[in-house]
Coordinates of C-alpha atoms in Angstrom, one line a residue:
Chain D
M790 CA 82.8 41.8 16.8
G791 CA 83.3 45.1 15.7
G792 CA 85.5 46.7 12.9
E793 CA 84.7 46.4 9.2
C794 CA 81.0 45.7 8.4
G795 CA 80.6 42.4 6.8
V796 CA 76.9 42.2 6.4
L797 CA 74.3 45.1 6.2
V798 CA 70.7 44.1 6.9
F799 CA 67.8 46.6 5.4
A800 CA 65.6 46.6 8.5
E801 CA 62.3 47.1 6.8
Q802 CA 59.3 48.8 8.5
E803 CA 56.0 49.7 7.9
D804 CA 54.0 51.8 10.4
G805 CA 56.8 51.4 12.7
R806 CA 56.7 47.9 12.8
I807 CA 59.9 45.8 11.8
H808 CA 59.0 43.1 9.3
N809 CA 59.6 39.8 10.5
V810 CA 61.9 38.7 7.5
V811 CA 64.3 41.1 9.1
Y812 CA 64.9 38.9 12.2
E813 CA 65.6 36.2 10.2
L814 CA 68.0 38.1 7.8
L815 CA 70.0 39.1 11.0
G816 CA 69.9 35.4 12.1
K817 CA 71.7 34.4 9.0
G818 CA 73.8 37.4 8.8
R819 CA 75.1 36.8 12.1
D820 CA 76.4 33.5 11.0
L821 CA 77.9 35.0 7.9
A822 CA 79.6 37.9 9.7
N823 CA 81.1 35.6 12.3
K824 CA 82.7 33.5 9.4
L825 CA 83.9 36.7 8.0
G826 CA 85.3 37.8 11.3
K827 CA 83.4 41.2 10.7
S828 CA 80.3 42.9 12.2
L829 CA 76.9 42.6 11.4
C830 CA 75.1 45.9 10.5
A831 CA 71.5 47.0 10.2
V832 CA 70.3 50.1 8.4
L833 CA 66.8 51.4 9.7
L834 CA 64.9 54.3 8.0
G835 CA 61.9 55.8 9.6
H836 CA 60.7 58.1 12.4
N837 CA 60.9 57.5 16.1
L838 CA 62.3 54.3 16.2
D839 CA 64.5 54.2 19.0
E840 CA 63.1 51.1 20.4
E841 CA 62.9 49.1 17.1
A842 CA 66.6 50.0 16.6
K843 CA 67.3 48.1 20.1
E844 CA 65.3 45.1 19.1
L845 CA 67.7 44.8 16.1
I846 CA 70.6 44.5 18.6
Y847 CA 68.5 42.1 20.9
Y848 CA 68.3 40.0 17.4
G849 CA 72.1 39.9 16.5
A850 CA 73.1 43.3 15.0
D851 CA 76.2 44.8 16.1
I852 CA 75.6 48.1 14.9
V853 CA 72.4 49.9 13.7
Y854 CA 72.6 52.8 11.5
L855 CA 69.6 54.7 12.3
F856 CA 68.1 57.3 9.9
D857 CA 65.5 59.1 12.0
H858 CA 63.5 61.7 10.1
P859 CA 59.8 62.5 9.9
S860 CA 60.0 62.3 5.9
L861 CA 61.2 59.0 6.1
K862 CA 58.0 57.7 7.7
E863 CA 56.6 56.4 4.8
F864 CA 58.4 54.1 2.3
D865 CA 59.7 56.6 -0.7
V866 CA 62.0 54.6 -2.5
I867 CA 64.2 57.3 -3.8
K868 CA 64.9 58.9 -0.2
Y869 CA 65.3 55.1 1.1
K870 CA 67.7 54.4 -2.0
H871 CA 69.8 57.8 -1.6
N872 CA 70.4 57.4 2.1
I873 CA 71.5 53.5 1.8
V874 CA 73.6 54.1 -1.0
K875 CA 75.4 57.1 1.0
L876 CA 75.7 54.6 4.0
V877 CA 77.0 51.5 1.8
N878 CA 79.5 53.9 -0.1
S879 CA 81.0 54.8 3.5
V880 CA 80.8 51.8 5.6
K881 CA 81.6 49.3 2.3
P882 CA 79.9 46.1 3.4
D883 CA 80.7 42.9 1.9
I884 CA 77.2 41.8 1.5
I885 CA 73.8 43.4 1.7
L886 CA 70.7 41.3 2.5
V887 CA 67.2 42.7 1.9
G888 CA 63.8 40.9 2.6
A889 CA 62.2 39.8 -0.9
T890 CA 59.0 41.7 0.2
R891 CA 57.4 44.0 -2.1
I892 CA 59.2 46.9 -0.6
G893 CA 62.5 45.0 -0.6
R894 CA 61.8 43.9 -4.5
S895 CA 61.2 47.4 -5.4
L896 CA 64.2 49.2 -3.2
A897 CA 66.9 46.5 -3.8
P898 CA 67.1 46.8 -7.6
R899 CA 67.7 50.7 -7.2
V900 CA 70.2 50.6 -4.8
A901 CA 72.0 47.9 -6.9
A902 CA 71.8 49.9 -9.9
A903 CA 72.9 52.8 -8.4
L904 CA 76.2 51.1 -6.9
R905 CA 76.1 49.3 -10.1
T906 CA 76.6 45.9 -8.4
G907 CA 74.8 42.4 -8.8
L908 CA 71.6 41.5 -7.3
T909 CA 70.3 38.2 -6.6
A910 CA 66.5 37.7 -6.1
D911 CA 64.7 35.7 -3.7
C912 CA 67.3 33.7 -1.8
V913 CA 66.2 30.6 0.3
D914 CA 69.7 29.9 1.6
L915 CA 73.0 31.7 1.8
D916 CA 76.5 30.4 2.5
L917 CA 80.3 31.5 2.0
D918 CA 83.0 29.7 -0.2
E919 CA 86.5 29.2 1.1
E920 CA 87.5 32.8 -0.2
G921 CA 84.7 34.4 1.9
N922 CA 82.6 35.0 -1.3
L923 CA 78.7 34.8 -1.0
I924 CA 76.9 31.9 -2.4
Q925 CA 73.3 32.6 -3.1
I926 CA 71.0 29.8 -3.3
R927 CA 67.7 30.8 -5.1
P928 CA 64.9 28.7 -6.9
A929 CA 64.7 28.7 -10.5
F930 CA 62.2 27.4 -13.1
S931 CA 59.2 27.6 -10.7
G932 CA 61.0 26.1 -7.9
N933 CA 61.8 22.8 -10.0
I934 CA 65.5 23.4 -9.6
M935 CA 68.0 25.4 -7.4
A936 CA 70.8 27.6 -8.7
Q937 CA 73.9 29.0 -6.9
I938 CA 74.7 32.2 -8.0
K939 CA 77.8 34.2 -7.1
T940 CA 78.4 38.0 -7.8
R941 CA 81.6 39.2 -8.9
T942 CA 81.2 42.7 -7.7
K943 CA 81.1 44.2 -4.1
P944 CA 78.7 44.6 -2.2
Q945 CA 77.1 41.1 -3.2
M946 CA 73.4 42.1 -2.9
A947 CA 70.5 39.7 -2.3
T948 CA 67.1 39.5 -1.6
V949 CA 65.9 36.6 0.8
R950 CA 62.5 35.1 0.8
Y951 CA 60.4 35.1 3.8
K952 CA 60.0 32.2 6.3
M953 CA 63.4 30.6 4.9
M954 CA 65.9 31.6 7.7
R955 CA 65.8 31.0 11.3
P956 CA 65.9 34.1 13.6
L957 CA 68.1 33.9 16.6
A958 CA 66.4 33.9 20.1
R959 CA 65.8 37.5 21.4
D960 CA 68.4 38.4 24.0
P961 CA 67.9 41.8 25.6
S962 CA 71.1 41.5 27.5
R963 CA 73.0 41.7 23.8
K964 CA 75.0 44.7 23.3
G965 CA 75.5 46.9 20.2
E966 CA 76.0 50.2 19.1
I967 CA 72.8 52.6 17.7
V968 CA 74.8 55.0 15.1
K969 CA 72.2 58.0 14.4
V970 CA 72.9 59.2 10.6
D971 CA 71.8 62.5 9.8
A972 CA 69.4 61.7 6.9
E973 CA 69.6 63.6 3.4
I974 CA 66.3 64.1 2.0
P975 CA 66.4 65.0 -1.6
E976 CA 64.0 68.0 -2.4
D977 CA 61.9 66.5 -5.1
T978 CA 62.0 62.7 -5.6
G979 CA 59.0 62.9 -8.0
I980 CA 57.1 60.7 -5.7
E981 CA 54.3 62.0 -3.5
I982 CA 52.5 59.7 -1.3
L983 CA 48.9 61.1 -1.3
G984 CA 47.6 58.2 1.2
K985 CA 47.9 54.8 2.7
V986 CA 45.3 52.3 3.5
D987 CA 45.5 48.8 5.1
A988 CA 44.9 46.6 2.4
G989 CA 43.0 44.3 5.0
G990 CA 42.6 40.7 4.1
I991 CA 44.8 38.1 5.5
N992 CA 48.2 37.8 6.1
I993 CA 49.0 34.0 5.4
S994 CA 52.7 33.8 5.9
E995 CA 51.9 34.4 9.6
A996 CA 49.2 31.9 10.0
E997 CA 49.5 29.0 12.7
I998 CA 46.9 26.7 10.9
I999 CA 46.3 26.7 7.4
V1000 CA 43.4 25.1 5.8
A1001 CA 44.0 25.1 2.0
A1002 CA 42.0 23.6 -0.9
G1003 CA 43.0 22.8 -4.8
R1004 CA 41.5 21.5 -7.7
G1005 CA 39.6 18.9 -5.6
L1006 CA 37.1 21.8 -4.9
K1007 CA 34.4 21.9 -7.4
R1008 CA 32.4 25.1 -7.1
P1009 CA 33.5 28.4 -5.9
E1010 CA 31.0 28.7 -3.4
D1011 CA 32.4 25.4 -1.6
L1012 CA 35.2 27.8 -0.3
R1013 CA 32.5 28.4 2.5
L1014 CA 33.2 24.8 3.9
L1015 CA 37.1 25.6 4.3
E1016 CA 36.3 29.0 5.7
E1017 CA 34.1 27.6 8.1
L1018 CA 36.7 24.9 9.1
A1019 CA 39.5 27.6 9.4
S1020 CA 37.5 29.6 11.4
L1021 CA 36.9 26.9 13.7
L1022 CA 40.6 26.2 14.2
G1023 CA 41.6 29.9 14.2
G1024 CA 43.2 29.5 11.0
V1025 CA 43.2 30.8 7.3
V1026 CA 42.2 29.6 4.3
G1027 CA 44.9 28.7 1.6
S1028 CA 44.8 27.9 -2.0
S1029 CA 47.0 26.4 -4.6
R1030 CA 47.5 28.5 -8.0
P1031 CA 44.4 27.2 -10.3
L1032 CA 41.6 28.5 -7.8
V1033 CA 43.7 31.7 -7.7
D1034 CA 43.9 32.0 -11.8
A1035 CA 40.2 30.9 -12.0
G1036 CA 39.3 34.1 -9.8
W1037 CA 37.7 32.1 -7.1
I1038 CA 39.7 33.2 -4.3
S1039 CA 42.4 36.1 -4.1
R1040 CA 46.0 36.0 -4.8
E1041 CA 46.8 36.8 -1.0
H1042 CA 45.5 33.3 -0.1
Q1043 CA 47.9 31.7 -2.7
V1044 CA 50.5 29.1 -1.4
G1045 CA 53.5 28.3 -3.5
F1046 CA 56.3 29.4 -5.7
S1047 CA 54.6 32.3 -7.1
G1048 CA 52.7 32.8 -4.0
N1049 CA 53.5 32.8 -0.3
T1050 CA 55.8 30.9 1.8
V1051 CA 54.3 29.4 4.8
K1052 CA 55.2 27.7 7.8
P1053 CA 52.5 27.0 10.0
K1054 CA 52.0 24.5 12.8
V1055 CA 49.3 22.3 10.8
Y1056 CA 48.7 22.5 6.9
F1057 CA 45.8 21.0 5.8
A1058 CA 45.8 20.3 1.8
F1059 CA 42.3 19.3 0.7
G1060 CA 42.1 18.3 -2.8
I1061 CA 45.6 19.5 -3.7
S1062 CA 47.6 17.4 -5.9
G1063 CA 51.0 18.8 -4.8
S1064 CA 52.8 20.3 -8.0
P1065 CA 56.3 21.3 -7.3
Q1066 CA 55.4 25.0 -7.2
H1067 CA 52.8 24.2 -4.7
L1068 CA 55.2 22.1 -2.6
F1069 CA 58.0 24.7 -2.5
G1070 CA 55.6 27.1 -0.8
M1071 CA 54.5 24.9 2.0
R1072 CA 56.9 22.0 2.6
D1073 CA 58.5 23.4 5.9
S1074 CA 55.0 23.2 7.5
D1075 CA 55.4 21.5 11.1
I1076 CA 52.7 19.0 10.5
I1077 CA 51.1 18.4 6.9
I1078 CA 47.5 16.5 6.7
A1079 CA 46.4 15.7 3.0
V1080 CA 43.2 14.7 1.8
N1081 CA 43.1 13.3 -1.6
K1082 CA 40.9 10.9 -3.6
D1083 CA 44.0 10.1 -5.4
P1084 CA 46.6 7.9 -3.6
S1085 CA 49.5 8.9 -6.3
A1086 CA 49.2 12.6 -5.8
P1087 CA 52.5 14.0 -4.9
I1088 CA 51.2 15.6 -2.0
I1089 CA 50.9 12.3 -0.1
G1090 CA 54.6 11.9 -0.4
V1091 CA 55.2 15.0 1.9
S1092 CA 52.6 14.7 4.2
D1093 CA 52.8 13.3 7.8
Y1094 CA 49.2 12.1 7.6
Y1095 CA 47.1 11.3 4.7
V1096 CA 43.5 10.4 4.0
I1097 CA 42.5 8.8 0.9
G1098 CA 39.1 10.4 0.6
D1099 CA 36.6 12.8 -0.5
L1100 CA 37.1 16.2 1.0
Y1101 CA 33.3 16.9 0.7
E1102 CA 32.9 13.9 3.4
I1103 CA 35.8 14.8 5.5
I1104 CA 35.4 18.6 6.0
P1105 CA 31.7 18.6 6.7
T1106 CA 32.5 15.9 9.6
L1107 CA 35.3 17.9 10.9
I1108 CA 33.1 20.8 11.2
H1109 CA 30.6 18.9 12.8
D1110 CA 33.1 17.3 15.5
L1111 CA 34.9 20.6 16.0
K1112 CA 31.5 22.5 16.7
K1113 CA 30.7 19.6 19.3
V1114 CA 34.2 19.9 21.0
R1115 CA 33.7 23.6 21.2
S1116 CA 30.3 23.8 22.7
A1117 CA 31.4 21.2 25.3
L1118 CA 34.3 23.4 26.2
T1119 CA 32.0 26.5 26.3
H1120 CA 29.7 24.4 28.4
D1121 CA 32.5 23.6 30.9
E1122 CA 33.3 27.1 31.4
E1123 CA 30.1 27.8 32.5
Chain G
M763 CA 52.1 61.1 -24.0
N764 CA 55.0 59.0 -25.1
I765 CA 54.7 55.6 -23.5
I766 CA 57.4 52.7 -23.7
V767 CA 56.2 49.2 -22.9
L768 CA 59.2 46.6 -22.0
I769 CA 58.4 43.4 -23.3
K770 CA 60.3 39.8 -22.9
Q771 CA 59.6 36.8 -24.9
V772 CA 59.9 33.8 -22.4
P773 CA 59.5 30.2 -22.7
E774 CA 56.1 28.5 -22.2
I775 CA 56.9 28.0 -18.6
E776 CA 54.6 25.1 -17.7
K777 CA 56.1 23.0 -20.7
V778 CA 59.6 24.1 -20.9
R779 CA 62.4 21.4 -19.6
F780 CA 65.5 22.0 -18.0
D781 CA 68.8 21.0 -19.4
Y782 CA 70.9 20.0 -16.5
E783 CA 74.3 19.6 -18.3
K784 CA 74.1 23.0 -19.5
G785 CA 72.5 24.6 -16.6
R786 CA 69.8 26.3 -18.1
L787 CA 66.4 26.1 -19.7
D788 CA 66.1 24.2 -22.8
R789 CA 64.2 26.5 -24.9
S790 CA 64.0 24.1 -28.0
S791 CA 61.7 22.0 -25.6
A792 CA 58.8 24.5 -25.5
G793 CA 57.1 27.2 -27.5
A794 CA 57.9 30.9 -26.7
V795 CA 55.3 33.4 -25.4
T796 CA 55.2 36.9 -24.6
N797 CA 55.8 37.1 -20.6
P798 CA 52.0 37.3 -19.3
F799 CA 52.8 40.2 -17.2
D800 CA 54.0 42.2 -20.2
L801 CA 50.6 42.0 -21.7
N802 CA 48.9 43.7 -18.8
A803 CA 51.7 46.6 -19.3
L804 CA 51.0 47.0 -23.0
E805 CA 47.3 47.1 -22.2
A806 CA 47.6 50.0 -19.6
A807 CA 49.7 51.7 -21.9
V808 CA 47.1 51.3 -24.7
Q809 CA 44.4 52.5 -22.5
I810 CA 46.2 55.5 -21.1
R811 CA 47.1 56.3 -25.2
E812 CA 43.1 55.9 -25.6
R813 CA 42.4 58.5 -23.3
V814 CA 45.0 61.2 -23.6
G815 CA 46.4 60.4 -27.1
G816 CA 49.9 59.7 -27.7
V817 CA 52.5 56.8 -29.1
V818 CA 53.1 53.5 -27.5
T819 CA 56.4 51.9 -28.4
A820 CA 57.4 48.3 -27.5
I821 CA 61.0 47.4 -26.8
S822 CA 62.3 43.9 -26.3
M823 CA 65.4 42.8 -26.0
G824 CA 66.3 39.2 -27.2
P825 CA 67.0 37.0 -30.0
M826 CA 65.8 37.5 -33.3
Q827 CA 62.9 35.1 -32.5
A828 CA 61.6 37.8 -30.1
I829 CA 60.4 39.7 -32.8
E830 CA 57.2 37.5 -32.6
S831 CA 56.4 38.9 -29.4
L832 CA 56.9 42.7 -31.0
R833 CA 54.5 41.8 -33.7
D834 CA 52.2 40.5 -31.0
A835 CA 52.3 43.8 -29.3
L836 CA 51.5 45.7 -32.6
A837 CA 48.6 43.5 -33.0
R838 CA 47.5 44.3 -29.6
G839 CA 47.8 48.0 -30.0
A840 CA 51.5 49.1 -29.8
D841 CA 52.1 51.8 -32.4
R842 CA 55.9 50.8 -32.7
A843 CA 58.3 48.3 -31.9
I844 CA 61.8 48.1 -31.5
L845 CA 64.1 44.9 -31.0
L846 CA 67.5 45.0 -29.5
S847 CA 69.5 42.1 -30.5
D848 CA 73.0 41.0 -30.8
E849 CA 75.2 38.5 -29.6
R850 CA 77.0 40.7 -27.5
F851 CA 73.7 41.6 -25.2
A852 CA 73.4 37.8 -24.8
G853 CA 73.7 36.2 -21.2
A854 CA 72.8 39.5 -19.4
D855 CA 71.8 39.4 -15.8
T856 CA 69.2 41.8 -14.7
L857 CA 71.7 44.5 -14.3
A858 CA 72.9 44.2 -17.8
T859 CA 69.5 43.9 -19.2
A860 CA 68.2 47.1 -17.6
Y861 CA 71.3 49.1 -18.6
T862 CA 70.7 48.1 -22.4
L863 CA 66.9 48.7 -22.0
A864 CA 67.7 52.2 -20.5
A865 CA 70.5 52.9 -23.4
A866 CA 67.7 52.2 -25.9
I867 CA 65.2 54.4 -24.1
K868 CA 67.6 57.2 -24.0
R869 CA 68.2 56.6 -27.7
L870 CA 64.5 56.9 -28.6
G871 CA 64.7 60.4 -26.9
K872 CA 61.7 62.0 -25.4
F873 CA 59.4 59.8 -23.4
D874 CA 56.8 60.3 -20.5
L875 CA 56.0 56.8 -19.2
V876 CA 57.8 53.6 -19.1
I877 CA 55.5 50.4 -18.1
C878 CA 56.6 46.8 -17.5
G879 CA 55.1 43.8 -15.8
E880 CA 55.9 43.2 -12.4
K881 CA 58.3 40.5 -13.1
T882 CA 58.9 37.9 -15.9
V883 CA 57.8 34.2 -15.3
D884 CA 61.2 32.8 -16.3
G885 CA 63.5 34.9 -14.1
D886 CA 60.8 35.9 -11.6
T887 CA 63.3 38.5 -10.1
A888 CA 61.0 41.5 -10.7
Q889 CA 64.5 43.4 -10.7
V890 CA 64.5 44.8 -14.2
G891 CA 61.8 47.5 -14.0
P892 CA 63.3 49.3 -10.7
E893 CA 66.9 48.9 -12.2
V894 CA 65.7 50.7 -15.6
A895 CA 64.2 53.6 -13.5
E896 CA 67.2 54.0 -11.6
F897 CA 69.4 54.1 -14.8
L898 CA 67.1 56.6 -16.3
G899 CA 67.1 58.5 -13.1
I900 CA 63.2 58.6 -13.0
P901 CA 60.9 57.8 -9.9
H902 CA 59.0 54.7 -10.2
A903 CA 56.3 52.5 -8.2
A904 CA 56.2 48.8 -8.6
Y905 CA 53.0 46.7 -8.0
V906 CA 50.9 49.0 -9.6
E907 CA 47.1 47.7 -9.3
E908 CA 45.3 50.8 -10.6
I909 CA 46.0 54.0 -12.7
L910 CA 43.7 56.4 -11.5
D911 CA 44.7 59.4 -13.4
V912 CA 47.0 60.6 -15.9
E913 CA 47.5 64.4 -16.4
K914 CA 50.1 66.4 -17.9
G915 CA 53.3 65.7 -16.2
W916 CA 51.8 63.5 -13.4
I917 CA 50.4 59.8 -13.0
I918 CA 48.4 58.9 -10.1
V919 CA 48.5 55.2 -9.2
R920 CA 47.2 52.6 -6.5
A921 CA 50.1 50.5 -5.7
R922 CA 50.2 47.4 -3.3
M923 CA 53.0 46.9 -0.8
E924 CA 53.2 44.4 2.1
R925 CA 50.0 45.3 3.8
S926 CA 49.0 48.5 2.5
Y927 CA 47.8 50.1 -0.8
Y928 CA 49.9 53.2 -1.4
L929 CA 48.3 56.1 -3.4
M930 CA 50.9 57.7 -5.2
R931 CA 51.6 60.8 -7.6
L932 CA 54.6 60.3 -9.7
R933 CA 56.1 63.2 -11.9
L934 CA 56.8 62.2 -15.3
P935 CA 58.7 60.8 -16.7
A936 CA 58.3 57.5 -14.6
L937 CA 58.3 54.2 -14.7
I938 CA 55.7 51.8 -13.0
T939 CA 55.6 47.9 -12.9
V940 CA 51.7 46.6 -13.1
T941 CA 50.4 43.4 -11.6
K942 CA 47.7 41.1 -13.3
D943 CA 45.0 42.8 -11.3
I944 CA 45.2 46.0 -13.3
N945 CA 43.5 45.1 -16.3
N946 CA 42.2 42.0 -18.7
P947 CA 44.4 42.2 -21.9
R948 CA 42.4 42.5 -24.9
L949 CA 42.7 39.9 -27.7
P950 CA 44.2 41.2 -31.1
S951 CA 41.5 40.6 -34.0
L952 CA 42.7 38.9 -37.3
K953 CA 42.7 42.3 -38.9
D954 CA 44.9 43.6 -36.2
K955 CA 47.0 40.7 -36.7
L956 CA 47.3 41.3 -40.4
R957 CA 48.0 45.1 -40.0
A958 CA 50.7 44.1 -37.6
M959 CA 52.2 41.7 -40.0
R960 CA 53.2 44.7 -42.3
M961 CA 54.6 47.0 -39.8
P962 CA 58.3 47.2 -39.8
I963 CA 60.3 46.4 -36.6
P964 CA 63.6 47.9 -36.4
V965 CA 66.4 45.9 -34.8
W966 CA 68.9 47.9 -32.9
N967 CA 72.3 46.2 -32.3
Y968 CA 75.7 46.8 -30.1
T969 CA 76.6 49.6 -32.3
D970 CA 73.4 51.6 -32.4
L971 CA 73.6 51.3 -28.5
S972 CA 77.4 51.8 -28.3
E973 CA 76.9 55.6 -29.2
I974 CA 74.8 56.5 -26.0
A975 CA 76.0 53.9 -23.5
D976 CA 79.1 52.2 -22.3
P977 CA 79.3 48.7 -24.1
K978 CA 81.2 47.2 -21.2
Y979 CA 78.2 46.8 -19.4
F980 CA 76.2 45.0 -21.9
G981 CA 75.6 41.3 -22.0
L982 CA 77.6 38.6 -20.4
N983 CA 80.6 40.8 -19.7
G984 CA 78.3 43.6 -17.8
S985 CA 76.7 41.0 -15.6
P986 CA 78.1 40.7 -12.0
T987 CA 76.1 37.4 -11.4
R988 CA 77.0 34.3 -12.3
V989 CA 75.3 30.9 -12.0
I990 CA 77.6 28.6 -10.8
K991 CA 75.8 25.5 -10.2
V992 CA 72.2 24.1 -10.2
Y993 CA 70.4 21.0 -9.1
T994 CA 67.3 19.7 -8.1
P995 CA 66.2 20.2 -4.5
I996 CA 65.9 17.1 -2.6
S997 CA 62.4 17.3 -1.5
E998 CA 62.1 16.1 2.3
K999 CA 59.8 12.9 2.3
R1000 CA 58.0 12.5 5.4
K1001 CA 56.7 9.2 6.7
G1002 CA 53.2 9.7 5.7
Q1003 CA 50.8 7.8 7.9
M1004 CA 47.4 6.9 6.2
I1005 CA 44.4 7.7 8.3
S1006 CA 41.6 5.2 7.3
G1007 CA 38.1 4.5 8.2
S1008 CA 34.9 6.3 8.0
P1009 CA 34.7 10.1 7.7
K1010 CA 33.7 10.0 11.5
E1011 CA 36.9 8.0 12.1
V1012 CA 39.2 10.1 10.1
S1013 CA 37.7 13.2 11.8
Q1014 CA 38.2 11.8 15.3
R1015 CA 41.6 10.9 14.5
I1016 CA 42.4 14.3 12.8
L1017 CA 41.2 15.9 16.4
Q1018 CA 43.4 13.6 18.2
I1019 CA 46.5 14.8 16.2
L1020 CA 45.4 18.3 16.8
R1021 CA 45.3 17.7 20.4
E1022 CA 48.5 15.8 20.7
N1023 CA 50.2 18.8 19.2
K1024 CA 48.2 21.2 21.4
I1025 CA 46.4 23.1 18.8
L1026 CA 43.1 21.7 20.3
A1027 CA 42.4 21.9 24.1

């Protein structure tokens, strides 16, 4: 598939690591580009990223526009915008897709404003109408409704929520072209990055096991129970919004519309009633196990397994049993 | 220091209902409040003014009733407020909104810093701030969690990106969007509220802004995006299997499920 650029994906990287949302965008972008009969392009900005550029091809890109320059190593929104806008004006994609990450949400609006084009935030799905126009599907009203949005200008730009689309399987035999483009670095962007530190904490979107608590938790110190269970299972602690708003746990643990979207192998919901906003963030988990005192809690309806019971009885028993399993295993190894 | 704070009046998101026929929020179904993130933006502005002096100007675009949010901003410490209100501003998407706000900022003249909340709770796009910065041709930092220093011509901020904190120095004039972690907005006293009641709030309309911007980019006509359809998502129901019994039996069954799915050895 060559010729015109149908879809351009912004290949976000931090510290030389491509964000996983990019592979999801390439998966959907591949599908859209095929339907348009045009090519799927990616734009990658940074320094020493030859290997990463190849990865983008293995995951579906036909052409990777690589801007390699030491001063693009860190995300400077003005430098990135400047080079992307220049590229867009030359390759004229129909569609530009950006991950709805913090970097993406800071960059995409500037690109859209510079191009005087429309931008739809936080899409969960994308499709084409009969004329090949992009249909952008995004949640609205805290995830209670979905809206379909079209853009009258070109390029049609969208940011896309992480964990919503499926990447293609990595295929190192895929062929594509890496086009190295000379970066133009504006002399003084007015932004100086003085330092960058790892924020630490957890990355709940990547977790395979999430042990989450909601309003059923009585005291902030009881989060220790959740932490212990999570650590025995090799998972992380999640939370619904009320606990975050009450200051019991930090925002990076929040699952839901205004928090993180997660897709773990197992999602434990302890004392979470299951507001639409919370369900929006976890309903695609492989297995959902809910423990709630209230049999009418909405979480029950979306769970694979549920327990009508008290988390204060279930969690300590689970911890006890898991410790026994673990010590038996250690014993075997000896 | 001339600081501008962008404010939006939003429906009470926990209470508002959706009008499925019209495909939009039924704003009469709930009260209106100031977007919570904008209160953090205002507080940040007032704190800077308290340290280095200056003027805090609150700007909002919306129907006439949005004047209530501006009145609240005055009570919370803004020195002046301006409402952008005209039927021809209505129906604006983020691009047209940002264009109109940027036009108003240009009309005000000299400014050093624009502060916005990271997003609004009704639109939830987080796009207007960076779009305003682009229309003004100034640097911006999004998701600012701390303002470390404001000097003449510079501001130093700590912003949270995906996995890192960025310590950044921005040349002024600049725009920042702030998260809720930046501060705890103060509550206005009765005296402040009474003072704010007496302050004039000018309203700028289409004609006022057409002098400095191209009116074809205002409102619905200037908005490239269109909502074509809304619907309720069909939430996938799963066949919930009840696990009953004593805590011990429940625990053993959960371990069994974890084993069946190869989570546990």
